Short mmCIF file of C-alpha atoms and ligand atoms in Angstrom, two decimals:
data_model
loop_
_atom_site.label_atom_id
_atom_site.label_comp_id
_atom_site.label_asym_id
_atom_site.label_seq_id
_atom_site.Cartn_x
_atom_site.Cartn_y
_atom_site.Cartn_z
CA UNK A 933 52.07 60.97 196.43
CA UNK A 934 49.49 60.96 193.61
CA UNK A 935 50.74 62.52 190.14
CA UNK A 936 48.65 65.05 189.02
CA UNK A 937 46.55 64.30 185.50
CA UNK A 938 45.94 66.64 182.94
CA UNK A 939 42.54 65.63 181.51
CA UNK A 940 42.11 66.66 177.76
CA UNK A 941 39.17 65.82 175.88
CA UNK A 942 39.14 62.24 174.15
CA UNK A 943 40.53 62.21 170.80
CA UNK A 944 37.84 62.87 168.24
CA UNK A 945 35.66 64.85 170.61
CA UNK A 946 36.20 68.55 171.39
CA UNK A 947 34.60 71.08 173.02
CA UNK A 948 32.28 73.88 171.77
CA UNK A 949 33.33 77.37 173.09
CA UNK A 950 32.01 80.32 173.01
CA UNK A 951 31.91 82.73 171.12
CA UNK A 952 31.49 80.08 168.41
CA UNK A 953 28.66 78.54 170.37
CA UNK A 954 26.13 81.94 169.43
CA UNK A 955 26.97 80.42 166.05
CA UNK A 956 25.56 77.11 167.07
CA UNK A 957 22.36 78.13 168.81
CA UNK A 958 21.71 80.43 165.70
CA UNK A 959 21.71 77.59 163.10
CA UNK A 960 19.61 75.64 165.35
CA UNK A 961 17.05 78.28 165.96
CA UNK A 962 16.88 78.91 162.18
CA UNK A 963 16.19 74.99 161.86
CA UNK A 964 13.46 75.10 164.39
CA UNK A 965 11.90 78.46 162.82
CA UNK A 966 12.76 76.89 158.80
CA UNK A 967 11.10 73.23 159.56
CA UNK A 968 8.38 74.76 161.61
CA UNK A 969 7.17 76.33 158.60
CA UNK A 970 7.08 73.30 156.75
CA UNK A 971 5.00 71.60 159.08
CA UNK A 972 7.91 69.31 160.92
CA UNK A 973 7.50 68.78 164.80
CA UNK A 974 10.72 68.10 166.94
CA UNK A 975 11.65 64.72 168.01
CA UNK A 976 14.36 64.30 171.23
CA UNK A 977 15.67 60.59 170.87
CA UNK A 978 18.07 58.57 173.64
CA UNK A 979 21.60 58.71 172.55
CA UNK A 980 22.12 55.09 172.90
CA UNK A 981 19.55 52.16 171.78
CA UNK A 982 20.01 48.40 171.43
CA UNK A 983 23.03 47.77 168.98
CA UNK A 984 20.54 45.30 167.01
CA UNK A 985 18.60 48.42 165.94
CA UNK A 986 21.40 49.59 164.26
CA UNK A 987 22.75 46.42 162.79
CA UNK A 988 19.34 45.94 161.19
CA UNK A 989 18.69 49.39 160.12
CA UNK A 990 21.93 50.52 159.10
CA UNK A 991 22.82 47.11 157.96
CA UNK A 992 25.88 44.88 159.57
CA UNK A 993 28.23 45.15 156.45
CA UNK A 994 28.54 48.56 156.33
CA UNK A 995 31.62 50.65 158.05
CA UNK A 996 29.37 52.40 160.49
CA UNK A 997 28.21 49.22 162.06
CA UNK A 998 31.02 46.86 161.59
CA UNK A 999 33.74 49.32 162.55
CA UNK A 1000 32.85 52.67 163.93
CA UNK A 1001 29.94 52.33 166.43
CA UNK A 1002 30.84 52.33 170.52
CA UNK A 1003 29.29 49.49 171.72
CA UNK A 1004 28.91 48.01 175.29
CA UNK A 1005 27.21 45.39 177.42
CA UNK A 1006 24.17 47.22 179.41
CA UNK A 1007 25.25 46.77 182.58
CA UNK A 1008 21.70 46.40 184.03
CA UNK A 1009 21.26 43.29 182.03
CA UNK A 1010 24.53 42.08 183.37
CA UNK A 1011 23.69 42.98 187.13
CA UNK A 1012 20.52 40.69 186.64
CA UNK A 1013 22.60 37.93 185.09
CA UNK A 1014 24.33 37.83 188.11
CA UNK A 1015 21.54 38.68 190.47
CA UNK A 1016 19.80 35.32 188.60
CA UNK A 1017 22.96 33.22 189.05
CA UNK A 1018 23.26 33.83 192.90
CA UNK A 1019 19.51 33.57 193.38
CA UNK A 1020 19.96 29.97 191.35
CA UNK A 1021 22.56 29.28 194.09
CA UNK A 1022 23.56 25.50 193.63
CA UNK A 1023 21.24 25.36 190.46
CA UNK A 1024 23.39 28.34 188.75
CA UNK A 1025 25.71 25.40 187.45
CA UNK A 1026 22.66 24.33 185.61
CA UNK A 1027 22.35 27.72 184.41
CA UNK A 1028 25.79 27.87 183.69
CA UNK A 1029 28.32 30.79 184.79
CA UNK A 1030 28.11 33.89 183.78
CA UNK A 1031 30.55 33.65 180.65
CA UNK A 1032 28.46 31.33 179.15
CA UNK A 1033 25.23 33.64 179.42
CA UNK A 1034 27.67 36.84 178.66
CA UNK A 1035 26.53 36.56 175.03
CA UNK A 1036 22.75 36.82 175.75
CA UNK A 1037 23.30 40.09 177.42
CA UNK A 1038 22.25 43.21 176.01
CA UNK A 1039 24.52 44.86 174.04
CA UNK A 1040 23.66 48.75 173.65
CA UNK A 1041 25.49 51.44 171.06
CA UNK A 1042 25.59 55.30 171.19
CA UNK A 1043 24.04 56.21 168.22
CA UNK A 1044 25.98 56.56 164.87
CA UNK A 1045 23.02 58.25 163.18
CA UNK A 1046 19.31 58.82 164.14
CA UNK A 1047 16.98 57.54 161.19
CA UNK A 1048 16.86 54.50 162.92
CA UNK A 1049 15.74 55.65 166.12
CA UNK A 1050 13.12 57.74 164.61
CA UNK A 1051 11.93 54.46 163.05
CA UNK A 1052 11.86 52.83 166.12
CA UNK A 1053 9.84 55.62 168.03
CA UNK A 1054 7.12 55.89 165.06
CA UNK A 1055 6.50 52.14 165.48
CA UNK A 1056 6.71 52.46 169.19
CA UNK A 1057 4.16 55.47 169.45
CA UNK A 1058 1.80 54.14 167.13
CA UNK A 1059 2.43 57.12 164.48
CA UNK A 1060 0.87 54.99 162.10
CA UNK A 1061 -2.11 56.52 164.00
CA UNK A 1062 -1.92 60.17 163.35
CA UNK A 1063 -2.48 62.47 160.40
CA UNK A 1064 0.01 60.92 157.51
CA UNK A 1065 2.50 61.87 156.71
CA UNK A 1066 4.33 62.36 160.10
CA UNK A 1067 7.08 65.20 159.85
CA UNK A 1068 9.69 65.08 162.32
CA UNK A 1069 13.10 66.62 162.85
CA UNK A 1070 15.62 66.43 165.38
CA UNK A 1071 19.16 67.61 166.66
CA UNK A 1072 21.63 66.31 168.63
CA UNK A 1073 25.37 64.46 168.79
CA UNK A 1074 26.11 61.14 166.93
CA UNK A 1075 29.07 59.01 167.85
CA UNK A 1076 31.33 57.11 165.08
CA UNK A 1077 34.69 55.70 165.26
CA UNK A 1078 36.14 57.46 162.46
CA UNK A 1079 39.55 58.49 161.72
CA UNK A 1080 39.61 62.03 163.31
CA UNK A 1081 40.56 64.79 160.67
CA UNK A 1082 39.06 68.45 159.91
CA UNK A 1083 35.50 67.99 159.45
CA UNK A 1084 35.38 64.29 160.91
CA UNK A 1085 34.99 63.93 164.77
CA UNK A 1086 34.22 60.92 166.93
CA UNK A 1087 31.25 62.80 168.35
CA UNK A 1088 29.62 64.94 166.04
CA UNK A 1089 26.18 66.69 165.56
CA UNK A 1090 23.40 66.15 163.06
CA UNK A 1091 20.17 68.01 162.42
CA UNK A 1092 17.98 65.81 160.56
CA UNK A 1093 14.53 65.65 159.38
CA UNK A 1094 12.72 62.64 158.42
CA UNK A 1095 8.59 62.02 156.23
CA UNK A 1096 7.43 58.94 157.46
CA UNK A 1097 4.12 57.66 155.83
CA UNK A 1098 1.77 54.31 156.04
CA UNK A 1099 2.26 52.50 152.84
CA UNK A 1100 -1.50 51.93 151.12
CA UNK A 1101 -1.04 48.82 148.95
CA UNK A 1102 -3.99 49.25 147.29
CA UNK A 1103 -3.38 52.92 146.30
CA UNK A 1104 -0.15 51.99 144.62
CA UNK A 1105 -1.77 49.00 142.51
CA UNK A 1106 -4.87 51.15 142.08
CA UNK A 1107 -2.84 54.25 140.24
CA UNK A 1108 0.79 53.85 140.61
CA UNK A 1109 1.98 56.66 138.79
CA UNK A 1110 -0.23 59.14 140.97
CA UNK A 1111 1.43 57.57 143.88
CA UNK A 1112 5.00 58.00 142.35
CA UNK A 1113 4.00 61.56 141.60
CA UNK A 1114 3.14 62.05 145.37
CA UNK A 1115 6.35 60.59 146.69
CA UNK A 1116 8.29 62.74 144.42
CA UNK A 1117 6.65 65.89 145.67
CA UNK A 1118 7.27 64.71 149.38
CA UNK A 1119 11.19 64.08 148.25
CA UNK A 1120 11.23 67.35 146.43
CA UNK A 1121 9.53 69.31 149.48
CA UNK A 1122 12.16 67.72 152.17
CA UNK A 1123 15.00 69.05 149.63
CA UNK A 1124 13.58 72.60 149.38
CA UNK A 1125 13.13 72.77 152.80
CA UNK A 1126 16.82 71.70 153.36
CA UNK A 1127 18.00 74.52 150.59
CA UNK A 1128 15.64 77.25 152.28
CA UNK A 1129 17.31 76.19 155.24
CA UNK A 1130 20.74 76.70 153.84
CA UNK A 1131 19.70 79.83 151.88
CA UNK A 1132 18.43 81.70 155.02
CA UNK A 1133 21.69 80.99 156.61
CA UNK A 1134 23.86 82.39 153.92
CA UNK A 1135 25.85 79.15 153.57
CA UNK A 1136 28.05 79.59 150.64
CA UNK A 1137 28.83 77.42 147.54
CA UNK A 1138 26.26 74.74 147.79
CA UNK A 1139 25.56 72.04 145.35
CA UNK A 1140 23.16 70.01 145.69
CA UNK A 1141 23.55 66.74 143.84
CA UNK A 1142 20.85 63.97 143.49
CA UNK A 1143 20.34 60.20 141.98
CA UNK A 1144 18.19 57.09 141.97
CA UNK A 1145 19.31 53.82 143.25
CA UNK A 1146 16.34 52.39 142.13
CA UNK A 1147 14.54 49.77 144.73
CA UNK A 1148 15.72 46.29 145.70
CA UNK A 1149 13.58 44.21 143.23
CA UNK A 1150 14.01 41.70 140.46
CA UNK A 1151 13.15 43.74 137.98
CA UNK A 1152 15.41 46.70 139.17
CA UNK A 1153 18.62 46.96 141.25
CA UNK A 1154 19.10 43.12 141.44
CA UNK A 1155 19.85 43.49 137.35
CA UNK A 1156 22.09 46.12 137.77
CA UNK A 1157 23.80 44.55 140.56
CA UNK A 1158 24.54 41.68 138.71
CA UNK A 1159 25.89 43.73 136.05
CA UNK A 1160 27.91 45.75 138.00
CA UNK A 1161 29.37 42.54 140.07
CA UNK A 1162 30.53 41.19 136.74
CA UNK A 1163 31.78 44.60 135.65
CA UNK A 1164 33.74 44.81 138.92
CA UNK A 1165 35.64 41.06 139.04
CA UNK A 1166 36.82 42.02 135.57
CA UNK A 1167 38.64 44.94 136.88
CA UNK A 1168 39.25 43.60 140.72
CA UNK A 1169 43.30 43.99 140.30
CA UNK A 1170 43.02 47.55 139.21
CA UNK A 1171 41.16 48.60 142.23
CA UNK A 1172 42.39 49.25 146.09
CA UNK A 1173 42.03 46.74 148.87
CA UNK A 1174 39.00 48.32 150.55
CA UNK A 1175 37.05 48.03 146.78
CA UNK A 1176 38.09 44.44 146.42
CA UNK A 1177 36.64 43.79 149.62
CA UNK A 1178 33.39 45.38 148.75
CA UNK A 1179 32.99 43.91 145.81
CA UNK A 1180 31.53 40.79 147.85
CA UNK A 1181 30.15 42.98 150.52
CA UNK A 1182 28.97 46.04 149.40
CA UNK A 1183 29.88 46.62 145.71
CA UNK A 1184 27.67 50.00 145.35
CA UNK A 1185 29.99 51.58 147.90
CA UNK A 1186 32.55 51.09 145.13
CA UNK A 1187 30.78 53.96 142.99
CA UNK A 1188 31.29 56.73 145.72
CA UNK A 1189 35.10 55.70 146.44
CA UNK A 1190 37.36 58.68 146.33
CA UNK A 1191 40.93 56.63 145.51
CA UNK A 1192 42.34 58.23 142.84
CA UNK A 1193 43.95 55.53 140.85
CA UNK A 1194 40.61 53.85 141.08
CA UNK A 1195 38.57 56.76 139.34
CA UNK A 1196 39.17 55.92 135.50
CA UNK A 1197 37.75 52.52 136.15
CA UNK A 1198 35.11 53.38 138.02
CA UNK A 1199 33.97 55.92 135.44
CA UNK A 1200 33.52 53.53 132.93
CA UNK A 1201 31.23 51.28 135.19
CA UNK A 1202 27.64 50.68 134.23
CA UNK A 1203 24.95 53.29 135.40
CA UNK A 1204 21.75 52.34 137.85
CA UNK A 1205 19.73 54.82 135.57
CA UNK A 1206 19.81 52.35 132.87
CA UNK A 1207 18.43 49.66 134.48
CA UNK A 1208 15.61 51.85 136.88
CA UNK A 1209 12.29 49.59 136.63
CA UNK A 1210 9.16 51.86 134.97
CA UNK A 1211 8.20 52.87 138.86
CA UNK A 1212 11.64 53.91 139.65
CA UNK A 1213 12.14 55.38 136.59
CA UNK A 1214 8.93 57.60 136.69
CA UNK A 1215 9.93 58.53 139.99
CA UNK A 1216 13.10 59.73 139.23
CA UNK A 1217 11.82 62.08 136.54
CA UNK A 1218 9.08 63.21 138.41
CA UNK A 1219 11.49 64.38 140.92
CA UNK A 1220 13.29 66.49 138.72
CA UNK A 1221 10.21 67.86 137.17
CA UNK A 1222 9.02 68.62 141.31
CA UNK A 1223 12.39 70.56 141.79
CA UNK A 1224 12.46 72.38 138.82
CA UNK A 1225 8.96 73.60 139.58
CA UNK A 1226 9.99 74.59 143.12
CA UNK A 1227 13.32 76.68 141.65
CA UNK A 1228 15.74 74.26 143.30
CA UNK A 1229 18.81 73.84 141.24
CA UNK A 1230 20.51 69.96 141.28
CA UNK A 1231 23.16 67.91 139.56
CA UNK A 1232 22.35 64.63 138.77
CA UNK A 1233 25.50 62.33 140.15
CA UNK A 1234 25.32 58.61 139.08
CA UNK A 1235 27.63 57.69 141.58
CA UNK A 1236 25.97 59.04 144.65
CA UNK A 1237 24.98 55.76 146.43
CA UNK A 1238 25.10 57.11 150.06
CA UNK A 1239 26.67 54.53 152.53
CA UNK A 1240 23.84 53.21 154.72
CA UNK A 1241 22.09 49.80 153.24
CA UNK A 1242 18.45 51.44 153.96
CA UNK A 1243 18.08 53.66 151.02
CA UNK A 1244 15.86 53.52 147.62
CA UNK A 1245 15.21 55.47 144.72
CA UNK A 1246 15.82 59.22 145.63
CA UNK A 1247 19.48 59.51 147.04
CA UNK A 1248 20.92 62.99 147.39
CA UNK A 1249 23.63 65.21 148.87
CA UNK A 1250 24.82 68.53 149.07
CA UNK A 1251 28.38 70.05 149.41
CA UNK A 1252 29.54 73.42 150.71
CA UNK A 1253 32.63 75.61 150.20
CA UNK A 1254 35.60 75.41 152.78
CA UNK A 1255 35.66 71.76 153.90
CA UNK A 1256 38.25 70.23 151.92
CA UNK A 1257 37.71 66.79 151.24
CA UNK A 1258 34.91 66.33 154.23
CA UNK A 1259 32.82 68.74 151.88
CA UNK A 1260 29.34 66.85 152.13
CA UNK A 1261 27.08 68.97 154.50
CA UNK A 1262 24.21 66.85 153.90
CA UNK A 1263 23.27 63.64 152.76
CA UNK A 1264 19.75 61.75 152.34
CA UNK A 1265 17.31 59.93 150.59
CA UNK A 1266 14.16 57.58 150.57
CA UNK A 1267 13.79 54.54 152.21
CA UNK A 1268 10.40 52.83 151.74
CA UNK A 1269 10.67 49.60 153.77
CA UNK A 1270 12.74 50.33 156.73
CA UNK A 1271 10.11 50.49 158.97
CA UNK A 1272 8.76 47.36 158.29
CA UNK A 1273 12.15 45.83 158.43
CA UNK A 1274 12.08 47.12 161.93
CA UNK A 1275 8.89 45.13 162.53
CA UNK A 1276 6.52 48.14 161.78
CA UNK A 1277 3.68 48.48 159.28
CA UNK A 1278 4.47 48.81 155.74
CA UNK A 1279 5.60 52.51 155.70
CA UNK A 1280 7.23 55.00 153.03
CA UNK A 1281 10.21 57.14 154.43
CA UNK A 1282 12.52 59.92 153.58
CA UNK A 1283 14.82 61.90 155.26
CA UNK A 1284 18.16 63.87 155.64
CA UNK A 1285 21.04 64.45 158.18
CA UNK A 1286 22.85 67.90 158.17
CA UNK A 1287 26.34 67.82 159.46
CA UNK A 1288 26.22 70.61 161.60
CA UNK A 1289 30.08 70.72 162.45
CA UNK A 1290 30.86 70.86 158.64
CA UNK A 1291 28.25 73.40 158.45
CA UNK A 1292 29.53 75.55 161.13
CA UNK A 1293 32.86 75.08 159.74
CA UNK A 1294 31.63 76.36 156.11
CA UNK A 1295 29.95 79.27 157.59
CA UNK A 1296 32.76 80.29 159.60
CA UNK A 1297 35.31 79.80 156.42
CA UNK A 1298 32.85 81.93 154.25
CA UNK A 1299 32.65 84.89 156.95
CA UNK A 1300 28.90 84.33 157.42
CA UNK A 1301 29.45 84.00 161.15
CA UNK A 1302 28.40 86.71 163.38
CA UNK A 1303 30.77 89.14 164.77
CA UNK A 1304 32.43 88.27 168.39
CA UNK A 1305 29.75 87.79 170.80
CA UNK A 1306 30.75 91.10 172.95
CA UNK A 1307 28.40 92.71 175.58
CA UNK A 1308 26.22 95.70 174.96
CA UNK A 1309 27.18 97.56 178.14
CA UNK A 1310 29.70 97.42 180.65
CA UNK A 1311 28.82 99.21 183.65
CA UNK A 1312 31.57 101.05 185.18
CA UNK A 1313 30.65 101.95 188.97
CA UNK A 1314 32.28 103.68 191.58
CA UNK A 1315 30.73 103.96 195.53
CA UNK A 1316 28.36 102.33 197.33
CA UNK A 1317 25.23 104.11 196.08
CA UNK A 1318 26.28 104.21 192.77
CA UNK A 1319 26.86 100.15 193.36
CA UNK A 1320 23.38 100.05 193.97
CA UNK A 1321 22.19 102.23 191.16
CA UNK A 1322 24.57 99.95 188.78
CA UNK A 1323 22.54 96.48 190.54
CA UNK A 1324 19.01 98.02 189.34
CA UNK A 1325 20.43 99.49 186.12
CA UNK A 1326 21.83 96.07 185.13
CA UNK A 1327 18.53 94.39 186.24
CA UNK A 1328 16.72 96.70 184.22
CA UNK A 1329 18.87 96.65 180.96
CA UNK A 1330 18.92 92.97 180.92
CA UNK A 1331 15.13 92.96 181.15
CA UNK A 1332 14.77 94.93 178.16
CA UNK A 1333 17.12 92.20 176.56
CA UNK A 1334 20.67 94.20 176.55
CA UNK A 1335 23.89 91.77 177.50
CA UNK A 1336 25.50 93.42 180.53
CA UNK A 1337 28.47 93.19 182.40
CA UNK A 1338 28.42 94.43 186.04
CA UNK A 1339 31.53 93.97 187.59
CA UNK A 1340 31.60 92.73 191.45
CA UNK A 1341 34.08 95.03 192.64
CA UNK A 1342 34.20 98.73 191.96
CA UNK A 1343 37.35 99.83 189.82
CA UNK A 1344 38.90 102.79 188.65
CA UNK A 1345 37.12 104.18 185.57
CA UNK A 1346 40.54 104.07 183.50
CA UNK A 1347 40.58 100.34 184.42
CA UNK A 1348 37.04 99.39 184.15
CA UNK A 1349 36.86 101.09 180.60
CA UNK A 1350 39.81 99.07 179.51
CA UNK A 1351 37.96 96.37 180.81
CA UNK A 1352 34.86 97.10 178.55
CA UNK A 1353 36.86 97.41 175.60
CA UNK A 1354 38.66 94.08 175.90
CA UNK A 1355 35.57 92.10 176.20
CA UNK A 1356 33.87 93.86 173.22
CA UNK A 1357 31.58 96.10 174.93
CA UNK A 1358 29.59 98.71 172.52
CA UNK A 1359 28.74 101.02 175.28
CA UNK A 1360 30.52 102.01 179.05
CA UNK A 1361 27.68 103.33 181.44
CA UNK A 1362 29.83 105.54 184.16
CA UNK A 1363 28.02 105.60 187.38
CA UNK A 1364 29.83 107.41 190.22
CA UNK A 1365 27.80 109.08 193.28
CA UNK A 1366 27.85 112.41 191.20
CA UNK A 1367 25.80 110.57 188.18
CA UNK A 1368 23.81 108.81 190.98
CA UNK A 1369 22.92 112.33 193.01
CA UNK A 1370 22.22 114.22 189.70
CA UNK A 1371 20.26 111.58 188.01
CA UNK A 1372 21.88 112.03 184.68
CA UNK A 1373 23.84 108.88 183.70
CA UNK A 1374 27.04 108.93 181.49
CA UNK A 1375 26.83 106.90 178.51
CA UNK A 1376 30.46 106.15 176.49
CA UNK A 1377 30.17 105.02 172.78
CA UNK A 1378 33.13 103.03 173.11
CA UNK A 1379 33.78 103.09 169.21
CA UNK A 1380 34.05 106.57 168.82
CA UNK A 1381 34.91 107.81 172.51
CA UNK A 1382 31.95 110.22 172.42
CA UNK A 1383 30.05 110.82 175.53
CA UNK A 1384 26.62 111.78 176.64
CA UNK A 1385 24.48 112.22 179.70
CA UNK A 1386 20.87 110.61 179.82
CA UNK A 1387 18.19 110.26 182.69
CA UNK A 1388 17.45 106.76 183.22
CA UNK A 1389 14.33 106.43 180.75
CA UNK A 1390 16.31 108.44 177.99
CA UNK A 1391 19.28 106.39 178.20
CA UNK A 1392 17.03 102.64 177.83
CA UNK A 1393 15.19 104.45 175.08
CA UNK A 1394 18.87 105.68 173.26
CA UNK A 1395 20.42 102.06 173.72
CA UNK A 1396 16.75 100.87 172.34
CA UNK A 1397 17.06 102.74 168.91
CA UNK A 1398 20.66 102.14 168.46
CA UNK A 1399 20.02 98.36 169.00
CA UNK A 1400 17.12 98.26 166.42
CA UNK A 1401 19.55 100.45 163.76
CA UNK A 1402 22.41 98.06 164.23
CA UNK A 1403 20.32 94.84 163.83
P1 AMP B 2312 25.80 60.31 156.95
O1 AMP B 2312 24.71 59.91 157.90
O2 AMP B 2312 26.93 59.52 156.69
O3 AMP B 2312 25.11 60.50 155.68
O4 AMP B 2312 26.15 61.85 157.27
C1 AMP B 2312 25.64 62.31 157.05
C2 AMP B 2312 25.99 64.05 157.33
O5 AMP B 2312 26.85 64.30 158.53
C3 AMP B 2312 27.40 64.14 156.38
O6 AMP B 2312 26.94 64.16 154.96
C4 AMP B 2312 28.10 64.95 157.17
O7 AMP B 2312 28.32 66.04 156.70
C5 AMP B 2312 28.10 64.72 158.51
N1 AMP B 2312 28.84 63.61 159.46
C6 AMP B 2312 28.83 62.22 159.16
N2 AMP B 2312 30.01 61.57 159.73
C7 AMP B 2312 30.50 62.66 160.41
C8 AMP B 2312 31.85 62.84 160.82
N3 AMP B 2312 32.10 61.83 161.50
N4 AMP B 2312 32.12 63.86 161.61
C9 AMP B 2312 31.42 65.16 161.18
N5 AMP B 2312 30.29 65.24 160.23
C10 AMP B 2312 29.87 63.68 160.23
#
């Protein structure tokens, strides 16, 4: 006999259920509205892409690519190989076996982030031909095989935005200071949009941290990296295993280590700010000035480097309350050069990704979430004639935007009212044969038990008015 299997969501994934999903919808709706006021348009991207896209964009040495991606062979490409071998018949020995060909099969990965995909789409759809800059936002699930804990999942959701703009070399050479000011204004506006979004959601206890990590040039970050590397070698023995490994692979990441025993050593390491080239220093100064002009409050954090390879100059992060150790709700930065790295024209870019799961957690913690999603009206009906009227009433009330529960079978009024209470309904509309023949419907306010009779149009008007008062 087949054993009964009790299926459960895979570790690190979860179901989002009502009433919490109402809050998810409110957050997403607010993002649509706020981002549109800044001139951003929505882009919807595939959930999987060639592995190579992420390896190239995010960086092969990052934890995300080296350890955390869900990667598999594209079954379509495997099937094509099998067909090739079968078609070749005896020639298949020349082509080798499937096992020989496997390394060439196309690998695909569930997206661990979406900036790489946005850049791929910018190139694929020739968006450099559009009026620049191109401002896009996205929302949806991302996948990383991280150790699950509060605020950290293997399928999680991000809301992100990117601004992409063809880089005009002549402009940069002709008046680099003007160009730097323009870039800084774009960065500041992106951050302003983000803070406007959080403010509209009344997200509590947010702190914006900013930093500049310079650019990847011989007169800027390279000098700093050399200095940092030498200093790290001196304290290697004091560092944990992860940081020791990162000295060779990704030394900047050591700066954002949270390991307690390393902190006093890391604090004494050199600061990037002291090594910025004139262009990067001017950009950072302009960014701070621009934020101040917009009334955006920030804190500088010289250890904010971000986990991904492609960032340059501006990096930023926002923390919120009620999240424990995973308190970053958003990270972002500038990534000029990423589009070019992916085979496109020289392009500037700046963007951010908000962790929607954490944003929701923080809203729930600070009780900024809406009250339980109850029904407006529960229709308690009894009798065949009343049933027909109840169906029509439900249709009219729903059309007017009320949430209505219409029980499929008649119930004794006492039971119906109990059910209405359990569902958190505000009103019970009582329809018996008597009410139907009289043309006067009884409306019971469940909070205080008061009751009144209305004609159909009066009832609708009364509900409309009370909804307007409560919202
Ligand atoms: P990142 O792309 O790593 O900078 O992430 C941007 C934001 O996404 C972070 O600040 C988090 O809020 C969120 N995030 C990243 N990884 C996870 C995860 N595994 N689970 C939940 N949220 C995440």
